PDB file of C-alpha atoms and ligand atoms in Angstrom:
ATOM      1  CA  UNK J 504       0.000   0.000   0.000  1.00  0.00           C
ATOM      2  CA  UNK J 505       1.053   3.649  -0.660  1.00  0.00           C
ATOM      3  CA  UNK J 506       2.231   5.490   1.783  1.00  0.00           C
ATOM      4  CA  UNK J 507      -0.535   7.358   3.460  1.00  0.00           C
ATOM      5  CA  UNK J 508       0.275  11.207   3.723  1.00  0.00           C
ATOM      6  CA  UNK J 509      -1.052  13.335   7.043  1.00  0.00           C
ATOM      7  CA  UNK J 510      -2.015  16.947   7.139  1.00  0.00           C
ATOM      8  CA  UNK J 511      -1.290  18.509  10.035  1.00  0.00           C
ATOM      9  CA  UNK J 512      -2.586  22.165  10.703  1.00  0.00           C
ATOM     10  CA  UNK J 513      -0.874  24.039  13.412  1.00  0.00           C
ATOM     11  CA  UNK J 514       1.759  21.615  12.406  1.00  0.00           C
ATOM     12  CA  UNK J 515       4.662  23.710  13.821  1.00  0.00           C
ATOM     13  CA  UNK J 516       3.269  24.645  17.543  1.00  0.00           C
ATOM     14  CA  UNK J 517       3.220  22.678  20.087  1.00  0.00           C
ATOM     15  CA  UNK J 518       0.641  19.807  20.268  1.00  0.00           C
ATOM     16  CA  UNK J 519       0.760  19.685  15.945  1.00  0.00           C
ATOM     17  CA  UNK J 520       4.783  18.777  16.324  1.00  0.00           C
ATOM     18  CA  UNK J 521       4.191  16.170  19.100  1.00  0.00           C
ATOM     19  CA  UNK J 522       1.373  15.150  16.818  1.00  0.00           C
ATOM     20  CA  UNK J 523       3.554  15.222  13.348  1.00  0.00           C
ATOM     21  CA  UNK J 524       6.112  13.404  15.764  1.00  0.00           C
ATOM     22  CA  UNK J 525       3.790  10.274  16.528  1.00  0.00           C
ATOM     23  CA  UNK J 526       1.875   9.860  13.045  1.00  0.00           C
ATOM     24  CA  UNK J 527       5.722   9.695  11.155  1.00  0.00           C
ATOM     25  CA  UNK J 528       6.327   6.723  13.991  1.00  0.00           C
ATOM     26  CA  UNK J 529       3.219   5.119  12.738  1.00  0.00           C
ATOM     27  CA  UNK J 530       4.169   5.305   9.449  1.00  0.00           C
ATOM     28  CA  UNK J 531       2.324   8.331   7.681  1.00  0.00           C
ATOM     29  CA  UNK J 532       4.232  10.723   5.871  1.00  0.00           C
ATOM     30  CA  UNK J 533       3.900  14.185   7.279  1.00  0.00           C
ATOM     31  CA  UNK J 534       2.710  17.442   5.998  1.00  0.00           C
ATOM     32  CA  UNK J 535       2.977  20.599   8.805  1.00  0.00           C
ATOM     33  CA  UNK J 536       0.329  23.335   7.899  1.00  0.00           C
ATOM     34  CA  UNK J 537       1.856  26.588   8.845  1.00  0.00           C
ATOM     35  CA  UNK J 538       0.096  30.431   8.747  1.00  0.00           C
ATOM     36  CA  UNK J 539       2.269  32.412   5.698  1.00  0.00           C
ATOM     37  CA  UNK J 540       3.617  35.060   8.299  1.00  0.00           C
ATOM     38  CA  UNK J 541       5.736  32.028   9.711  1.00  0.00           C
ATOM     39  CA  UNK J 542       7.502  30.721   7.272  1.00  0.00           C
ATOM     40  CA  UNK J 543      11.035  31.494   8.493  1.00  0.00           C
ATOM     41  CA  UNK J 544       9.866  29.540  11.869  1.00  0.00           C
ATOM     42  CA  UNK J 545       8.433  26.760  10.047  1.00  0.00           C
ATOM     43  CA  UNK J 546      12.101  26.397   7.788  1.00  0.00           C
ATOM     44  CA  UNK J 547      13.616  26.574  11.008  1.00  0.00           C
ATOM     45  CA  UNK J 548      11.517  24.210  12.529  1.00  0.00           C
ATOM     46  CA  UNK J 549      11.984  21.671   9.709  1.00  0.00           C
ATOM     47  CA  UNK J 550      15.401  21.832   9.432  1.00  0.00           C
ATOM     48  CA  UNK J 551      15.346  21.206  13.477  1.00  0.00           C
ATOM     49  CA  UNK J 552      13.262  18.180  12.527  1.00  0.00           C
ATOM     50  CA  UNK J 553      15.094  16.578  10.147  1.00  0.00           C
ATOM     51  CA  UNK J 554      18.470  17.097  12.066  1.00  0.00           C
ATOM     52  CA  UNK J 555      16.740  14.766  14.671  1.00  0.00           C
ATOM     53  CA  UNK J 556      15.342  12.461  11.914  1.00  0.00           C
ATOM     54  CA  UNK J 557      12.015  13.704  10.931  1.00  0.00           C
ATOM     55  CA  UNK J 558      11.696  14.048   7.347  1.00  0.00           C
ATOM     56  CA  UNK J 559       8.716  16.014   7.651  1.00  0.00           C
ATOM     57  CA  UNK J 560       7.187  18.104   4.516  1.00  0.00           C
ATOM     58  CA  UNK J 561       6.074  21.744   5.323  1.00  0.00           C
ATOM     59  CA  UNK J 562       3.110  23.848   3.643  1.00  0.00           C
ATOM     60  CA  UNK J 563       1.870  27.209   3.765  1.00  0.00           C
ATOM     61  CA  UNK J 564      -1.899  28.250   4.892  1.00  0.00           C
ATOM     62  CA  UNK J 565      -4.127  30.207   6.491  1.00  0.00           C
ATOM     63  CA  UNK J 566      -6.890  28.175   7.782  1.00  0.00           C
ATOM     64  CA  UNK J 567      -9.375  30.914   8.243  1.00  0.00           C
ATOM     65  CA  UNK J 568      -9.527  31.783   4.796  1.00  0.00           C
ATOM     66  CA  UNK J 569     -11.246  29.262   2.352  1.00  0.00           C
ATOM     67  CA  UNK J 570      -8.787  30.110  -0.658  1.00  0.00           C
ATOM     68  CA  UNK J 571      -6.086  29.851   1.254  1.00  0.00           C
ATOM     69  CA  UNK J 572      -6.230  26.270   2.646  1.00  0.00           C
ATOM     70  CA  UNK J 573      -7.631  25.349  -0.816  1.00  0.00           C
ATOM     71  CA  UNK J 574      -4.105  26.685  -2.375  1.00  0.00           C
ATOM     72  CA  UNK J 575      -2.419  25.069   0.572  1.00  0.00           C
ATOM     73  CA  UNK J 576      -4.042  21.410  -0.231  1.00  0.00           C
ATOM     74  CA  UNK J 577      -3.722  22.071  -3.879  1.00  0.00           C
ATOM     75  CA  UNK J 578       0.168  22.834  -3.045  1.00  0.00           C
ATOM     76  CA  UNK J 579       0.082  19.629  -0.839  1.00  0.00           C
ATOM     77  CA  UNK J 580      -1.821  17.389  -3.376  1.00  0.00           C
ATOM     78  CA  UNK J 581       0.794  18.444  -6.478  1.00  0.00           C
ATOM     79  CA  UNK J 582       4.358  18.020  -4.043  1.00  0.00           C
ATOM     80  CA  UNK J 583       3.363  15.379  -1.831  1.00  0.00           C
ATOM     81  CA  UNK J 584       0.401  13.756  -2.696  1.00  0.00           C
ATOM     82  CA  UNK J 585      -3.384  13.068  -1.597  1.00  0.00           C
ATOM     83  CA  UNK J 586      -4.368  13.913   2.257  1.00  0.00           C
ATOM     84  CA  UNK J 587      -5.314  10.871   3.908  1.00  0.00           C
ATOM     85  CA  UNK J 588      -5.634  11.908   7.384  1.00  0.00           C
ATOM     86  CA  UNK J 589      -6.559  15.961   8.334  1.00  0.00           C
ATOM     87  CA  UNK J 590      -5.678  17.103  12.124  1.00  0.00           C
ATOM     88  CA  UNK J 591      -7.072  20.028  12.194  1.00  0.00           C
ATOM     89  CA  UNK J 592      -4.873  21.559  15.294  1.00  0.00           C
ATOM     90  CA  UNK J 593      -4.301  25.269  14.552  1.00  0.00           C
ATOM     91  CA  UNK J 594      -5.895  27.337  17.116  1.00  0.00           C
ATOM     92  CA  UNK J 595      -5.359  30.799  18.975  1.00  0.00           C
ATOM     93  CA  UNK J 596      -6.587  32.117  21.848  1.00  0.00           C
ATOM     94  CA  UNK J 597      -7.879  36.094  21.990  1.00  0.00           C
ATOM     95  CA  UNK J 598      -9.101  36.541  26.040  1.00  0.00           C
ATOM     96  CA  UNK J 599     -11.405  38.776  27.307  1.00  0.00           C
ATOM     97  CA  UNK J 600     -14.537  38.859  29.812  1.00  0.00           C
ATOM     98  CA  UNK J 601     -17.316  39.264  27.413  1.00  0.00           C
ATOM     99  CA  UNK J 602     -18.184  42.703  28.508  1.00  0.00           C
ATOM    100  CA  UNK J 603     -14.873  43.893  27.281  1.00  0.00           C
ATOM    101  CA  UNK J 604     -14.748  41.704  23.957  1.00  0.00           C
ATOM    102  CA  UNK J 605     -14.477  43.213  20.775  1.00  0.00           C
ATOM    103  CA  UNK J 606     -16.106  42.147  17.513  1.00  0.00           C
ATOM    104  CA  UNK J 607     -12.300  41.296  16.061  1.00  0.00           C
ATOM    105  CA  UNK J 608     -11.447  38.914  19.521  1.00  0.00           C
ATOM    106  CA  UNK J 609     -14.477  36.915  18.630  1.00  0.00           C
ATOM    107  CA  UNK J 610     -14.083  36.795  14.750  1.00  0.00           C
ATOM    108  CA  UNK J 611      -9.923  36.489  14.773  1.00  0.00           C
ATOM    109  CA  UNK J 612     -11.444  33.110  17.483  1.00  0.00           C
ATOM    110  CA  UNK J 613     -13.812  31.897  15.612  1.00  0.00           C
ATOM    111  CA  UNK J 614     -12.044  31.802  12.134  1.00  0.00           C
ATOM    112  CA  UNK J 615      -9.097  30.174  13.427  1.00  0.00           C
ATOM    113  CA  UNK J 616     -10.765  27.763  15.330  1.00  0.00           C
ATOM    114  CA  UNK J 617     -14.067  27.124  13.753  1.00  0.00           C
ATOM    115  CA  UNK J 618     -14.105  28.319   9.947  1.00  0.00           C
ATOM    116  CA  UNK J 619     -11.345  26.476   9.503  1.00  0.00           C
ATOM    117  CA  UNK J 620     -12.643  23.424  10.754  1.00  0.00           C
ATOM    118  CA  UNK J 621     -15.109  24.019   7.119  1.00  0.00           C
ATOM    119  CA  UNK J 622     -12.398  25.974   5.131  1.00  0.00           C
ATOM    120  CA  UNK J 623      -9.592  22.963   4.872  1.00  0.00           C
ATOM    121  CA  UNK J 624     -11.706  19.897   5.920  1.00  0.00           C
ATOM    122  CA  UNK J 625     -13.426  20.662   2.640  1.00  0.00           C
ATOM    123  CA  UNK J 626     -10.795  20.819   0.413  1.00  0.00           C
ATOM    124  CA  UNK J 627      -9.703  16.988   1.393  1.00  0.00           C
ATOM    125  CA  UNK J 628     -12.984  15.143   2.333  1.00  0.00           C
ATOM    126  CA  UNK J 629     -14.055  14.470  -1.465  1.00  0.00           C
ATOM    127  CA  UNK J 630     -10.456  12.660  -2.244  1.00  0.00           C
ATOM    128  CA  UNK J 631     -10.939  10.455   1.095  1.00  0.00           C
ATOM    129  CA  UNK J 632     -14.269   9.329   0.616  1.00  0.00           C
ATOM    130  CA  UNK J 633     -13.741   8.472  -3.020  1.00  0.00           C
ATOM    131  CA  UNK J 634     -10.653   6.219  -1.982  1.00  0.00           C
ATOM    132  CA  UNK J 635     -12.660   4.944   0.885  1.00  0.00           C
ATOM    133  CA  UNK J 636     -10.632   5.790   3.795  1.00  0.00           C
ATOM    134  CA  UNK J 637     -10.036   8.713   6.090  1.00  0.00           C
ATOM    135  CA  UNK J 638      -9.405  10.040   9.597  1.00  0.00           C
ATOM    136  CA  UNK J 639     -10.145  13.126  10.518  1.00  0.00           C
ATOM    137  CA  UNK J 640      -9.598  14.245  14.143  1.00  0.00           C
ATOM    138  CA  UNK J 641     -10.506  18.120  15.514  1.00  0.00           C
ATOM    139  CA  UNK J 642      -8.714  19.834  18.176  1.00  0.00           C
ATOM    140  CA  UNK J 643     -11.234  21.211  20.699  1.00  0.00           C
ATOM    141  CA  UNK J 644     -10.469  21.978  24.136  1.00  0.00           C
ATOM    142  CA  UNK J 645     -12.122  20.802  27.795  1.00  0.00           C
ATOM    143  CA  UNK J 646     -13.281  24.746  27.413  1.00  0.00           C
ATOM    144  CA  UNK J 647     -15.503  24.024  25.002  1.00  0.00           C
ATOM    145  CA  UNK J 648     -17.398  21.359  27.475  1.00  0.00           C
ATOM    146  CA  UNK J 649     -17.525  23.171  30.435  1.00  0.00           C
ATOM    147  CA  UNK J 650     -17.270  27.112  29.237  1.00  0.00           C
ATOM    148  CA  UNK J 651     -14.487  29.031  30.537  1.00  0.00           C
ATOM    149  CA  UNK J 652     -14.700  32.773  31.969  1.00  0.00           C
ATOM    150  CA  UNK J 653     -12.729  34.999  29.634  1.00  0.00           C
ATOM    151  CA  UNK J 654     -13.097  33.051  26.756  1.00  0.00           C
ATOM    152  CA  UNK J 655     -16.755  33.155  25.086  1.00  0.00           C
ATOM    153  CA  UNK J 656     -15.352  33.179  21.745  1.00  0.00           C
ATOM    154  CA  UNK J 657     -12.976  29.976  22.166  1.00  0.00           C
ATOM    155  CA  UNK J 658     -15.414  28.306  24.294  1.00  0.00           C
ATOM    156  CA  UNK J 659     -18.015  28.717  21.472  1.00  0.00           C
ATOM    157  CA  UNK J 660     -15.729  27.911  18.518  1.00  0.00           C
ATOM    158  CA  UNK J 661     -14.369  24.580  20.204  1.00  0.00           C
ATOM    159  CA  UNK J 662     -17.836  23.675  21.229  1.00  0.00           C
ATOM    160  CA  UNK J 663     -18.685  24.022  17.650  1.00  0.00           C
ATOM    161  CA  UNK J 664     -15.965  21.757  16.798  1.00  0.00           C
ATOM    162  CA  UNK J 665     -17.481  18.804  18.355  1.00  0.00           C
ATOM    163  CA  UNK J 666     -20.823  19.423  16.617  1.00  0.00           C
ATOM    164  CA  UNK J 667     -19.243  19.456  13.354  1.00  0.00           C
ATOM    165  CA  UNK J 668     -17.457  16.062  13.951  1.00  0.00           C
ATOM    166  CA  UNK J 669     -20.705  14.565  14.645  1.00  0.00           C
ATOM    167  CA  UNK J 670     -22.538  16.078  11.402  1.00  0.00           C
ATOM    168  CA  UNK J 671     -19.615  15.452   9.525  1.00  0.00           C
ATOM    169  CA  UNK J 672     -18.836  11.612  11.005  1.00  0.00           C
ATOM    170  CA  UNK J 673     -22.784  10.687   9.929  1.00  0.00           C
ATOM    171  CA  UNK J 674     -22.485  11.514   6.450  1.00  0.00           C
ATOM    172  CA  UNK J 675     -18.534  10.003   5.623  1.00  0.00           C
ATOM    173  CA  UNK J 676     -19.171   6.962   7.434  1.00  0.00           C
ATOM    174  CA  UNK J 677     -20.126   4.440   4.593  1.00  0.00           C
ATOM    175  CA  UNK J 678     -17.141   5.692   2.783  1.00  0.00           C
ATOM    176  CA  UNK J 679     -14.477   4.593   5.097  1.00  0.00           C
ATOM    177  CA  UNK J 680     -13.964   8.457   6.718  1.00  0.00           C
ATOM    178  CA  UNK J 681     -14.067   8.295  10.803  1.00  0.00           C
ATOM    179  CA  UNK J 682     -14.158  11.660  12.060  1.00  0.00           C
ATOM    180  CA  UNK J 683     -13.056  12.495  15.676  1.00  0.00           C
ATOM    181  CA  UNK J 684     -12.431  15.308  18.545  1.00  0.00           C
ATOM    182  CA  UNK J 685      -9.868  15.212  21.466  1.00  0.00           C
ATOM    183  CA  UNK J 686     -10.699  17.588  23.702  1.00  0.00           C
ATOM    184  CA  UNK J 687      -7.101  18.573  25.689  1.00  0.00           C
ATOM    185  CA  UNK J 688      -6.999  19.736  29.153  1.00  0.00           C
ATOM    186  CA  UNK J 689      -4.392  22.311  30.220  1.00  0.00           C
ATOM    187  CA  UNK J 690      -1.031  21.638  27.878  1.00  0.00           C
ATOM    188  CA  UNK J 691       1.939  22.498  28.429  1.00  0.00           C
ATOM    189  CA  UNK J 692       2.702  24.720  25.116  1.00  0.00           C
ATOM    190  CA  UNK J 693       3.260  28.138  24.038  1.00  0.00           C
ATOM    191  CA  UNK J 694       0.063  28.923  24.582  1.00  0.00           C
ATOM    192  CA  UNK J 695      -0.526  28.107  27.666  1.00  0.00           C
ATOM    193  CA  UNK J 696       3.203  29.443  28.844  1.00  0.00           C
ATOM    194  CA  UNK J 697       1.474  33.194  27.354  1.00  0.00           C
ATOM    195  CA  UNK J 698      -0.718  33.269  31.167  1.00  0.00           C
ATOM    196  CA  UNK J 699       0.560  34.913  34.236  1.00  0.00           C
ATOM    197  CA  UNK J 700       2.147  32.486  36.543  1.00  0.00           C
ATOM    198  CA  UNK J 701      -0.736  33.087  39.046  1.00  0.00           C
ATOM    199  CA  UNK J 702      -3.366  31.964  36.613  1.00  0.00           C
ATOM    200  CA  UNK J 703      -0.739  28.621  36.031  1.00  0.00           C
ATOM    201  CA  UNK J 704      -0.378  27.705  39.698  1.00  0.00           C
ATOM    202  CA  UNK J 705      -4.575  28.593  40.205  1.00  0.00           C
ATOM    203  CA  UNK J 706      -5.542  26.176  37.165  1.00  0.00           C
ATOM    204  CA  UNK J 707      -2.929  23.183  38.495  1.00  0.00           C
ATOM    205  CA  UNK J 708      -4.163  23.282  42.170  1.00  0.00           C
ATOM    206  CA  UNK J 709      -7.948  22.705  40.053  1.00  0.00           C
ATOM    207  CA  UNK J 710      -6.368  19.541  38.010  1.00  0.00           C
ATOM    208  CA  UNK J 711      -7.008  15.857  39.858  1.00  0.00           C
ATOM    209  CA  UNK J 712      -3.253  15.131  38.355  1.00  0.00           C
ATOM    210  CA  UNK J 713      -1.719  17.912  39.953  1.00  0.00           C
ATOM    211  CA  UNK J 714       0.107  18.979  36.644  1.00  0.00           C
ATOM    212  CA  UNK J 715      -0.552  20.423  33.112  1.00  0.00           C
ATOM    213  CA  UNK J 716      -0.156  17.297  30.040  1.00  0.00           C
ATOM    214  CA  UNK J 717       2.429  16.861  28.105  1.00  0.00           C
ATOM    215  CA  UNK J 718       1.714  17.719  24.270  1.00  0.00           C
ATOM    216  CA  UNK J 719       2.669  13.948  23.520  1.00  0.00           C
ATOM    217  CA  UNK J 720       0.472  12.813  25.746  1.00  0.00           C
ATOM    218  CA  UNK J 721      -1.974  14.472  23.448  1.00  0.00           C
ATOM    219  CA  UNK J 722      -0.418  13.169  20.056  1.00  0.00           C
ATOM    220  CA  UNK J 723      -0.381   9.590  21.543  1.00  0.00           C
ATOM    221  CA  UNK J 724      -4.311   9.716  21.860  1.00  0.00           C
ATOM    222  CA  UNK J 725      -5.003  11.449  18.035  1.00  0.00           C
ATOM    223  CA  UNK J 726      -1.936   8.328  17.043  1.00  0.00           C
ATOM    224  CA  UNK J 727      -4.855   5.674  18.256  1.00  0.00           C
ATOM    225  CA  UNK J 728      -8.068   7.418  16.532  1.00  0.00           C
ATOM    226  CA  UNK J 729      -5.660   7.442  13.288  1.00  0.00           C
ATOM    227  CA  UNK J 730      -5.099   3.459  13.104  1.00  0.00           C
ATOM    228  CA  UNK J 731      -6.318   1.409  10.777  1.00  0.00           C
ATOM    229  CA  UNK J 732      -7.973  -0.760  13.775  1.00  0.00           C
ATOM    230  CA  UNK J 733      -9.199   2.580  14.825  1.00  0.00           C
ATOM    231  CA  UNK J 734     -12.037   2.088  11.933  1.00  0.00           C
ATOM    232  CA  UNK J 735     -15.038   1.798  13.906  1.00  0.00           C
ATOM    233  CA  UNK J 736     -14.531   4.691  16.724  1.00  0.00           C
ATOM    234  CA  UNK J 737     -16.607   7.475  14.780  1.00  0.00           C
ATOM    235  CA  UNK J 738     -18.584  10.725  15.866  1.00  0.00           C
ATOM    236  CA  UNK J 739     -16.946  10.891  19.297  1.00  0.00           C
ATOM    237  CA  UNK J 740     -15.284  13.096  21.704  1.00  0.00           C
ATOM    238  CA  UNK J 741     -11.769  12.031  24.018  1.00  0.00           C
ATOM    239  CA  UNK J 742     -11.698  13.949  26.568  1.00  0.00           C
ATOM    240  CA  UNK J 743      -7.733  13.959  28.431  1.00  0.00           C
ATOM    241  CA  UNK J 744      -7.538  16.340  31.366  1.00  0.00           C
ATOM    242  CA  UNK J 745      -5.779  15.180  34.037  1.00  0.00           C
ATOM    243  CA  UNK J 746      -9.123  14.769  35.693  1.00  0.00           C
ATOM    244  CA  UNK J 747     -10.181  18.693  35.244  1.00  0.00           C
ATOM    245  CA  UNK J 748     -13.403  17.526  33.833  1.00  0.00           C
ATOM    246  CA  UNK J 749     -15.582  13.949  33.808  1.00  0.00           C
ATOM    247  CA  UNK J 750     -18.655  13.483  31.740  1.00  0.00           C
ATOM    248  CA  UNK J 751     -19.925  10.663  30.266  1.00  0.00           C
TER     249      UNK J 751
HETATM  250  P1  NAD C1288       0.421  26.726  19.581  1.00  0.00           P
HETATM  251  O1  NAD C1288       0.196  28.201  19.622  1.00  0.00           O
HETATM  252  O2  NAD C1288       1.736  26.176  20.001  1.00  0.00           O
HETATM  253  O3  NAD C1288       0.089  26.162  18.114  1.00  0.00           O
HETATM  254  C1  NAD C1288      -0.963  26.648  17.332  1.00  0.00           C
HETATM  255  C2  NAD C1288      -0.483  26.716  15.910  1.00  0.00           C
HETATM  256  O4  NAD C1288      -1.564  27.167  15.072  1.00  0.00           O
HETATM  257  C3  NAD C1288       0.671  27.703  15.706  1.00  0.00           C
HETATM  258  O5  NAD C1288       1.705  27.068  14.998  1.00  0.00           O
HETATM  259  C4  NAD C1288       0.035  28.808  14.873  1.00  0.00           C
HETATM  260  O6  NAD C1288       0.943  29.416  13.985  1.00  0.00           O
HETATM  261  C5  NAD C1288      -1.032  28.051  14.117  1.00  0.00           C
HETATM  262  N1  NAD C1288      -2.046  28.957  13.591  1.00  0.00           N
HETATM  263  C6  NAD C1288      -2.686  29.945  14.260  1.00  0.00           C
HETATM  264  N2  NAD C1288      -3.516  30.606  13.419  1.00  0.00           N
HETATM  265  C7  NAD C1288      -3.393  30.011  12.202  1.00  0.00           C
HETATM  266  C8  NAD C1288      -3.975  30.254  10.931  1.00  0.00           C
HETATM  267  N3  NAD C1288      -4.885  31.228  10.741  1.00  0.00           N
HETATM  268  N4  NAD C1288      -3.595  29.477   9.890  1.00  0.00           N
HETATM  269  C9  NAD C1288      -2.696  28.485  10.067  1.00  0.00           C
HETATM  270  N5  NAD C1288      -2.104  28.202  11.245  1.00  0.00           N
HETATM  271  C10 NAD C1288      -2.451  28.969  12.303  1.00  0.00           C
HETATM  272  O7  NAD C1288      -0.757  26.119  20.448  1.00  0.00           O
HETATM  273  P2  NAD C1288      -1.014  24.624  20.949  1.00  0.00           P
HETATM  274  O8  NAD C1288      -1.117  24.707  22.419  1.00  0.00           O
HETATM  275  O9  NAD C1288      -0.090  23.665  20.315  1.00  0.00           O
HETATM  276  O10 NAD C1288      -2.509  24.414  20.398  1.00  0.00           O
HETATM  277  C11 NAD C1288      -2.837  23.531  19.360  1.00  0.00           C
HETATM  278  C12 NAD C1288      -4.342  23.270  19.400  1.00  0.00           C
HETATM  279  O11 NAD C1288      -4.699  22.667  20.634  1.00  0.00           O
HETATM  280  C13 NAD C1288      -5.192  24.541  19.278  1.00  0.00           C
HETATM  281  O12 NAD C1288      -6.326  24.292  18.478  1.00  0.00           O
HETATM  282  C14 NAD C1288      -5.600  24.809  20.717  1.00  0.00           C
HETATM  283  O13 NAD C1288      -6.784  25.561  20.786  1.00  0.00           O
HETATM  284  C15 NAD C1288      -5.746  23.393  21.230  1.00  0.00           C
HETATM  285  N6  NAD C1288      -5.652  23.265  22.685  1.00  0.00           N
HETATM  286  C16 NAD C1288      -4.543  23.653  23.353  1.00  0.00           C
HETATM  287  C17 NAD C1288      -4.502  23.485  24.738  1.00  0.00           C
HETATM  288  C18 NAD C1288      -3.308  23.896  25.555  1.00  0.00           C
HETATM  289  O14 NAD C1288      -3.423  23.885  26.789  1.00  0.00           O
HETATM  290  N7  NAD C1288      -2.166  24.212  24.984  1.00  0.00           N
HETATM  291  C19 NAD C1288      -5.591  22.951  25.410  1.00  0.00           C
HETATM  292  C20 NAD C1288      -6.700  22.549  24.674  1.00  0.00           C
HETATM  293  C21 NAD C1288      -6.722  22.706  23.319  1.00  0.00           C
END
């Protein structure tokens, strides 16, 4: 069998390079999605890679725009070949009490983190379901289950995540397509290095585990829903919190 190719978005942070890290040990070849502005990071950070024997491929896209992923898979499709698996892991965070939000915190949010959930998932879903396999797994967060104060806009873009893996999962899954959300806890990443210490320490002393997760811990778990024996786990969410948050 070919070699399947993966497509990574948010490829170069933190979780996406734990996750580009595990899918090249099972055997995918490995495409990083990076936004334009960072292209000098994402050469750096492939060089980096491949010094410590990742041969992974890098492409250029901005996820909130439609015609910009579509170039990006097109790019992809012609260099590399068709996308067999889609993480769809770029995200950003733009905090503010709701009171205080303005309309470009929620739309920058909601873009990034929703839109483009529709804007690249498009532009590979046709090839997968005529070759009659697929995984697709969305990065949502544990604050889009519970809510979290300061962040209506993320909270409501990564609760919208899960709703589109379970519309999407119904109607690609005859064809071979599983489609899938992990929903991270607190993860030690750029991101979550931007809060004040304070806000750290405060969120740990709330997590069963008494520590943040490791972004491989997170890559392990999206590693499992992308196996072959993975085929019949479809529509649903994995949570992995240290405990922050149960539901069943
Ligand atoms: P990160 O900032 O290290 O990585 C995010 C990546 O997305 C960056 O490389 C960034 O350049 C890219 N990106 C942002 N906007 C983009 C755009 N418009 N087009 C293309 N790429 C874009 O953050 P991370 O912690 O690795 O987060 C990865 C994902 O995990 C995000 O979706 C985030 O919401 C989610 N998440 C993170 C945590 C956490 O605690 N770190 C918890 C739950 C969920």
């Amino acid at each position: 069998m070919a070699e399947r190719i993966a497509l990574v978005t948010g490829g170069i942070g933190g979780i996406g390079s734990a996750i580009c890290v595990e899918l090249a040990a099972k055997g995918f070849k490995v495409v990083a999605g990076y936004y334009p502005a960072e292209k000098d990071d994402a050469e750096a950070w492939q060089e980096k890679q491949r010094a410590e024997g990742n041969a992974f491929e890098i492409a250029s896209g901005d996820v909130s725009s439609f015609e910009s992923s579509s170039d990006m898979v097109k790019d992809i499709e012609a260099r590399v070949g068709p996308i067999d698996v889609l993480i769809n892991c770029a995200g950003i965070t733009r905090d503010k009490t709701f009171r205080k939000m303005e309309p470009d915190q929620w739309k920058a949010v909601i873009a990034t983190n929703l839109d483009s959930l529709f804007n690249v998932t498009r532009q590979v879903v046709d090839g997968m379901t005529e070759r009659g396999w697929g995984r697709i797994v969305n990065i949502s967060s544990v604050n889009g289950q519970r809510g979290q104060f300061g962040q209506t806009n993320y909270s409501a873009a990564k609760a919208g995540a899960h709703g589109f893996t379970m519309a999407l999962a119904q109607e690609v899954a005859r064809k071979g397509v599983t489609v899938n959300t992990v929903s991270p806890g607190y993860i030690a990443t750029e991101m979550t290095k931007a809060m004040a210490e304070e806000v750290r320490e405060q969120i740990i002393a709330q997590v069963p585990m008494s520590r943040m997760g490791e972004p491989d811990e997170v890559a392990y778990l999206v590693g499992v829903l992308c196996d072959d024996r993975a085929a019949y786990i479809t529509g649903a969410n994995y949570e992995l919190n240290g405990g922050l948050f149960m539901s069943f």
